[in-house]
PDB file of C-alpha atoms in Angstrom:
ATOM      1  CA  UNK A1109      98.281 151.407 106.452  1.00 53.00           C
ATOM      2  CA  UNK A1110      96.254 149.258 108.020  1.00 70.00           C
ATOM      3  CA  UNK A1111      97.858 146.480 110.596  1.00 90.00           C
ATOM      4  CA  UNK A1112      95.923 143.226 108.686  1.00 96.00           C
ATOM      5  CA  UNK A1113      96.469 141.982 105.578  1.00 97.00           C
ATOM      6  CA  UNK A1114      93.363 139.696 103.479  1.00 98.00           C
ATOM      7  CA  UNK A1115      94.514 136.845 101.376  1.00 98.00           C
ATOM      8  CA  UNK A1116      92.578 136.947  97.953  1.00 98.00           C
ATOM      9  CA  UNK A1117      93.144 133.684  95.720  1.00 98.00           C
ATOM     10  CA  UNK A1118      94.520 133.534  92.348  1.00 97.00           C
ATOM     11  CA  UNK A1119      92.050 131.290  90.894  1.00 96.00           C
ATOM     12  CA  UNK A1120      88.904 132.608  92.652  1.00 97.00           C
ATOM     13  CA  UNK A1121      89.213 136.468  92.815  1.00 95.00           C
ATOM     14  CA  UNK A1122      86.422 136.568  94.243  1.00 97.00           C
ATOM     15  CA  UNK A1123      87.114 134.894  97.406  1.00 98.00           C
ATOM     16  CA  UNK A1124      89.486 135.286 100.658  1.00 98.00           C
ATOM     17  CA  UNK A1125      91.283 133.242 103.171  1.00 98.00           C
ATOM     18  CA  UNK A1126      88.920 133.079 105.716  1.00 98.00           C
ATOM     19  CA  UNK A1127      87.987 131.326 109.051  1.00 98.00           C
ATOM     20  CA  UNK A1128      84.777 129.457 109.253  1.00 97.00           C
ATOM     21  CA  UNK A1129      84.125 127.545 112.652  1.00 96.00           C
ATOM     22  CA  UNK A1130      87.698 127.392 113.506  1.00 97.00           C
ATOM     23  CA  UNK A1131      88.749 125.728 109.881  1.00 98.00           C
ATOM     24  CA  UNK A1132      90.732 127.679 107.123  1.00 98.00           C
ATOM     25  CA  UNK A1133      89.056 128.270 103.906  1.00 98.00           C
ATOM     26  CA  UNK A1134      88.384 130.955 100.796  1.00 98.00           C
ATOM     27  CA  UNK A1135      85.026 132.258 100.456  1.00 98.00           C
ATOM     28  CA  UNK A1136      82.991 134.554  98.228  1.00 97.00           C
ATOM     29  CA  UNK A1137      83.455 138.275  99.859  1.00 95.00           C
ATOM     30  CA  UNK A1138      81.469 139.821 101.253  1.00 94.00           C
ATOM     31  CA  UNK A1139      80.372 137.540 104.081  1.00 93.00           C
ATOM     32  CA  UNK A1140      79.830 138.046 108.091  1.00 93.00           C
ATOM     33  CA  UNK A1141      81.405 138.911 109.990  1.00 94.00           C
ATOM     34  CA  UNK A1142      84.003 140.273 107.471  1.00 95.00           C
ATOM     35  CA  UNK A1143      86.708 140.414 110.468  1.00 96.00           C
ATOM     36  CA  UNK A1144      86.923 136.702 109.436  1.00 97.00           C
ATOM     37  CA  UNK A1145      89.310 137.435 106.487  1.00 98.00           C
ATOM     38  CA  UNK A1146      91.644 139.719 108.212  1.00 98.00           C
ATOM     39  CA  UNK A1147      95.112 138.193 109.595  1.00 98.00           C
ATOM     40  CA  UNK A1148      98.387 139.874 111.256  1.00 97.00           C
ATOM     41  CA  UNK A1149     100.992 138.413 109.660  1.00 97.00           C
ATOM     42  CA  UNK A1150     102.833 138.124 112.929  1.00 97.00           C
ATOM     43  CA  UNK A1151     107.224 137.078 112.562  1.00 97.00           C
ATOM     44  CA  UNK A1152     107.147 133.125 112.447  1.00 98.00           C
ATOM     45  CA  UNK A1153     106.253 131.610 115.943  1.00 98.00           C
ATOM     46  CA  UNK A1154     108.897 128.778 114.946  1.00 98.00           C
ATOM     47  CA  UNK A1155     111.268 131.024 113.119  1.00 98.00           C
ATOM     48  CA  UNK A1156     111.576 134.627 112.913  1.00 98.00           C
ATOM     49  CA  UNK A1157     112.025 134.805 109.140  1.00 98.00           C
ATOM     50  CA  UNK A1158     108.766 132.850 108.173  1.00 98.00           C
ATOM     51  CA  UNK A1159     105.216 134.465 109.007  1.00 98.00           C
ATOM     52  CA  UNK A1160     102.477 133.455 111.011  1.00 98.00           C
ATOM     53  CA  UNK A1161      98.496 134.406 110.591  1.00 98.00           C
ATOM     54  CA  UNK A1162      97.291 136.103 113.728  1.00 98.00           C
ATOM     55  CA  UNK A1163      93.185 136.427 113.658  1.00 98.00           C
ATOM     56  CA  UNK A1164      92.480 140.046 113.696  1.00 97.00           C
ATOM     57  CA  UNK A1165      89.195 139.172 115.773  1.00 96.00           C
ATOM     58  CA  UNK A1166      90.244 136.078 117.652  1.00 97.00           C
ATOM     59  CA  UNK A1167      93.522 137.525 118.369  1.00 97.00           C
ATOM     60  CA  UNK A1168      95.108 134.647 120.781  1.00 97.00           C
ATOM     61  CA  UNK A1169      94.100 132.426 117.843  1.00 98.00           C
ATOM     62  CA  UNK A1170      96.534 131.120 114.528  1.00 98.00           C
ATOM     63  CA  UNK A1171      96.219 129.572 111.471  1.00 98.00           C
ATOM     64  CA  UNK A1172      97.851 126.266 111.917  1.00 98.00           C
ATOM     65  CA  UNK A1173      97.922 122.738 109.912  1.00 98.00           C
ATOM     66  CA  UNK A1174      96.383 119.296 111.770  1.00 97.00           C
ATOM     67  CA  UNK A1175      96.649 116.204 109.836  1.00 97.00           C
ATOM     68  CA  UNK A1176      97.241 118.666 106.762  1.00 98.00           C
ATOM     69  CA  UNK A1177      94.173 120.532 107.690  1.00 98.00           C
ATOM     70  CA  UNK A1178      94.456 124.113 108.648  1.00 98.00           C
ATOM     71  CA  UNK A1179      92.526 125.513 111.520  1.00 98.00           C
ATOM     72  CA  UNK A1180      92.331 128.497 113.502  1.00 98.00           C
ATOM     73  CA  UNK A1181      93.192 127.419 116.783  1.00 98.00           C
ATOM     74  CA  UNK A1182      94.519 128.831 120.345  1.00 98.00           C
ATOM     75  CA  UNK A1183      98.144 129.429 120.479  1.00 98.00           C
ATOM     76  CA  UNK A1184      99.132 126.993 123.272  1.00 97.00           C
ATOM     77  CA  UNK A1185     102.972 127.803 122.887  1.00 97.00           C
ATOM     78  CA  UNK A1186     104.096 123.602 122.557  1.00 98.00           C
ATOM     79  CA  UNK A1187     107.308 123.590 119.777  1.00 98.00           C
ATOM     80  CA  UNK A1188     104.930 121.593 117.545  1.00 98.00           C
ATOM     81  CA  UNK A1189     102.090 124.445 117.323  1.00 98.00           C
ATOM     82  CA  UNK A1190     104.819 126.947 116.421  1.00 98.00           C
ATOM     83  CA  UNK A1191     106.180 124.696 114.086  1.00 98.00           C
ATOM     84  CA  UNK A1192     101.957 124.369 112.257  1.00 98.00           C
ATOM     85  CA  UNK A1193     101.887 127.990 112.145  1.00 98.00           C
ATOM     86  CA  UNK A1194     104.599 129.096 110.783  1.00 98.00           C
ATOM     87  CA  UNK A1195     104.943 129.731 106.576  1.00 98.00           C
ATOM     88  CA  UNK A1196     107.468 131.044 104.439  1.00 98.00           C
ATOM     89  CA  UNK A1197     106.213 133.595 102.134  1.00 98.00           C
ATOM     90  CA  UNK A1198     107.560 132.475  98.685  1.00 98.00           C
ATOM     91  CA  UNK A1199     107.025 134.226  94.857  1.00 97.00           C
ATOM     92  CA  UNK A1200     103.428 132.952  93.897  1.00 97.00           C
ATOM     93  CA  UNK A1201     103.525 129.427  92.536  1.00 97.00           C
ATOM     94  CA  UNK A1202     101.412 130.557  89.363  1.00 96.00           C
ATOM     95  CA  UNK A1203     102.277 133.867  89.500  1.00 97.00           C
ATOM     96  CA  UNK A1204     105.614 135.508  90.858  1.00 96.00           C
ATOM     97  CA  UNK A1205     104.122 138.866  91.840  1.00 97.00           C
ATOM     98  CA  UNK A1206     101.547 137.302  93.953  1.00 98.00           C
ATOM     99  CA  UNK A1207     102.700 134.982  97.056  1.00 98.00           C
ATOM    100  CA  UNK A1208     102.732 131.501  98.461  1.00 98.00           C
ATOM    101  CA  UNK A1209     103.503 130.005 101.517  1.00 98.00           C
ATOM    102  CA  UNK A1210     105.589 127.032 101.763  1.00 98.00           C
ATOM    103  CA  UNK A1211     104.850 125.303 105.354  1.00 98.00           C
ATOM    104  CA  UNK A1212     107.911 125.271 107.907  1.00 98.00           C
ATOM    105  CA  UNK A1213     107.630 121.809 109.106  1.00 98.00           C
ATOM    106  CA  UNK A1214     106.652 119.921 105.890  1.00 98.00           C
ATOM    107  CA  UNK A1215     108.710 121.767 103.026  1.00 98.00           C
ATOM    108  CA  UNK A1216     107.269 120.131 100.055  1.00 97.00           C
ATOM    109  CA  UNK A1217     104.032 121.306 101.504  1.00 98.00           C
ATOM    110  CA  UNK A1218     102.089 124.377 100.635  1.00 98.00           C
ATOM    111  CA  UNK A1219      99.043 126.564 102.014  1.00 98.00           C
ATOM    112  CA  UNK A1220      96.471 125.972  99.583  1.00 98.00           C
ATOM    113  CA  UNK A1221      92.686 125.315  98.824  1.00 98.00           C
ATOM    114  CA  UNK A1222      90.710 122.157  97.909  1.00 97.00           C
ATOM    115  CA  UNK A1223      87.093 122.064  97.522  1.00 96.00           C
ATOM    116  CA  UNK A1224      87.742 126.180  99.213  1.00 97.00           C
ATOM    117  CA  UNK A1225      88.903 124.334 102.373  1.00 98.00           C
ATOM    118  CA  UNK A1226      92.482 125.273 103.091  1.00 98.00           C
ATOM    119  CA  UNK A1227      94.754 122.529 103.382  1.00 98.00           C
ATOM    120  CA  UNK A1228      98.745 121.915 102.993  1.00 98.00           C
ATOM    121  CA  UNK A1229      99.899 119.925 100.484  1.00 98.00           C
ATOM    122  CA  UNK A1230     103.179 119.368  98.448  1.00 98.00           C
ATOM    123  CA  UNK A1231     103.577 121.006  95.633  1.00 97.00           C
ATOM    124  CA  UNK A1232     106.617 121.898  92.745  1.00 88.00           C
ATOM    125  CA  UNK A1233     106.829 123.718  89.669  1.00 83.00           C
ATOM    126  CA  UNK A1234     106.171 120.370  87.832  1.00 91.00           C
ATOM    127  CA  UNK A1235     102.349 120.114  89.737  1.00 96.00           C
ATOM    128  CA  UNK A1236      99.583 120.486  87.792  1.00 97.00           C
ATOM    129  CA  UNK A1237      98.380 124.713  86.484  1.00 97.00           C
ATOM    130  CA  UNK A1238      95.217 124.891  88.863  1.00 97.00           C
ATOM    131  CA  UNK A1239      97.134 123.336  91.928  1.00 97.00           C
ATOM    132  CA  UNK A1240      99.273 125.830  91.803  1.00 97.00           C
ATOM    133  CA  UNK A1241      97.204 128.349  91.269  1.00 97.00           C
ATOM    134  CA  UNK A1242      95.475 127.187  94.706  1.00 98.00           C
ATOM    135  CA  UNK A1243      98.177 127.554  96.187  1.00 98.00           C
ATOM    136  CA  UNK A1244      98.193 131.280  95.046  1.00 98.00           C
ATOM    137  CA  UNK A1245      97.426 134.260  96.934  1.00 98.00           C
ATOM    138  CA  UNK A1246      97.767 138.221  96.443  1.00 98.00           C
ATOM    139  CA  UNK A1247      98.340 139.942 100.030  1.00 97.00           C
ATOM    140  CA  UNK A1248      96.459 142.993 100.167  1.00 94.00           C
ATOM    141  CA  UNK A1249      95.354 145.443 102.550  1.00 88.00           C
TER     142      UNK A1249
END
């Protein structure tokens, strides 16, 4: 087994959790360089039991949340950029055999894409089909 994972979305198949000029977003595969899509899903920088997306090809670089925004930016060790990186993998939102991730500093929030720009925003069981299903990923290798 490989030691990356790709994040494919429920809604677009066709498209992965990607980085793009250091911002988070799911795009139409295949694009260049490809290494874009790969993560480690590292043990939560805030807390051991949540996960944390380590770029494959920028590896001192995380997927984090600014102003609800995720980026992929340099892991500068403060308690607040642990606390943006770190996700709690979670049965899918539309679908339990797939996965979502539930932020660690802003429970009711959720990694998920607007517009293919990933974002975090809160979500329930009672939120609409489609924003759940952007908030809906299958891990794969």
């Amino acid at each position: 087994m490989p030691n990356w994972v790709r994040l494919k979305s429920s809604n677009f198949p066709d498209r992965f959790v990607r980085h793009a000029d250091h911002l988070g977003r799911v795009d139409a595969y295949p694009f260049d360089p490809y290494q874009d899509q790969l993560w480690r899903m590292a043990p939560g920088l805030a807390d051991s039991a949540g996960v944390s997306f380590q770029s494959v090809n920028f590896p001192d670089r995380y997927l984090r949340h600014s102003d609800y925004a995720i980026r992929l930016d340099v892991n500068d060790n403060t308690t607040t950029f642990r606390a943006d990186a770190t996700f709690y993998r979670v049965a899918g939102l539309a679908d339990s055999a797939w996965s979502s991730f539930r932020s660690y500093n802003f429970p009711d929030r959720y990694l998920r894409h607007a517009g293919f720009a990933l974002r975090i925003d809160p979500l329930s069981s009672s939120s609409s089909a489609g924003d759940r299903q952007d908030a809906t990923f299958r891990v794969t290798s």
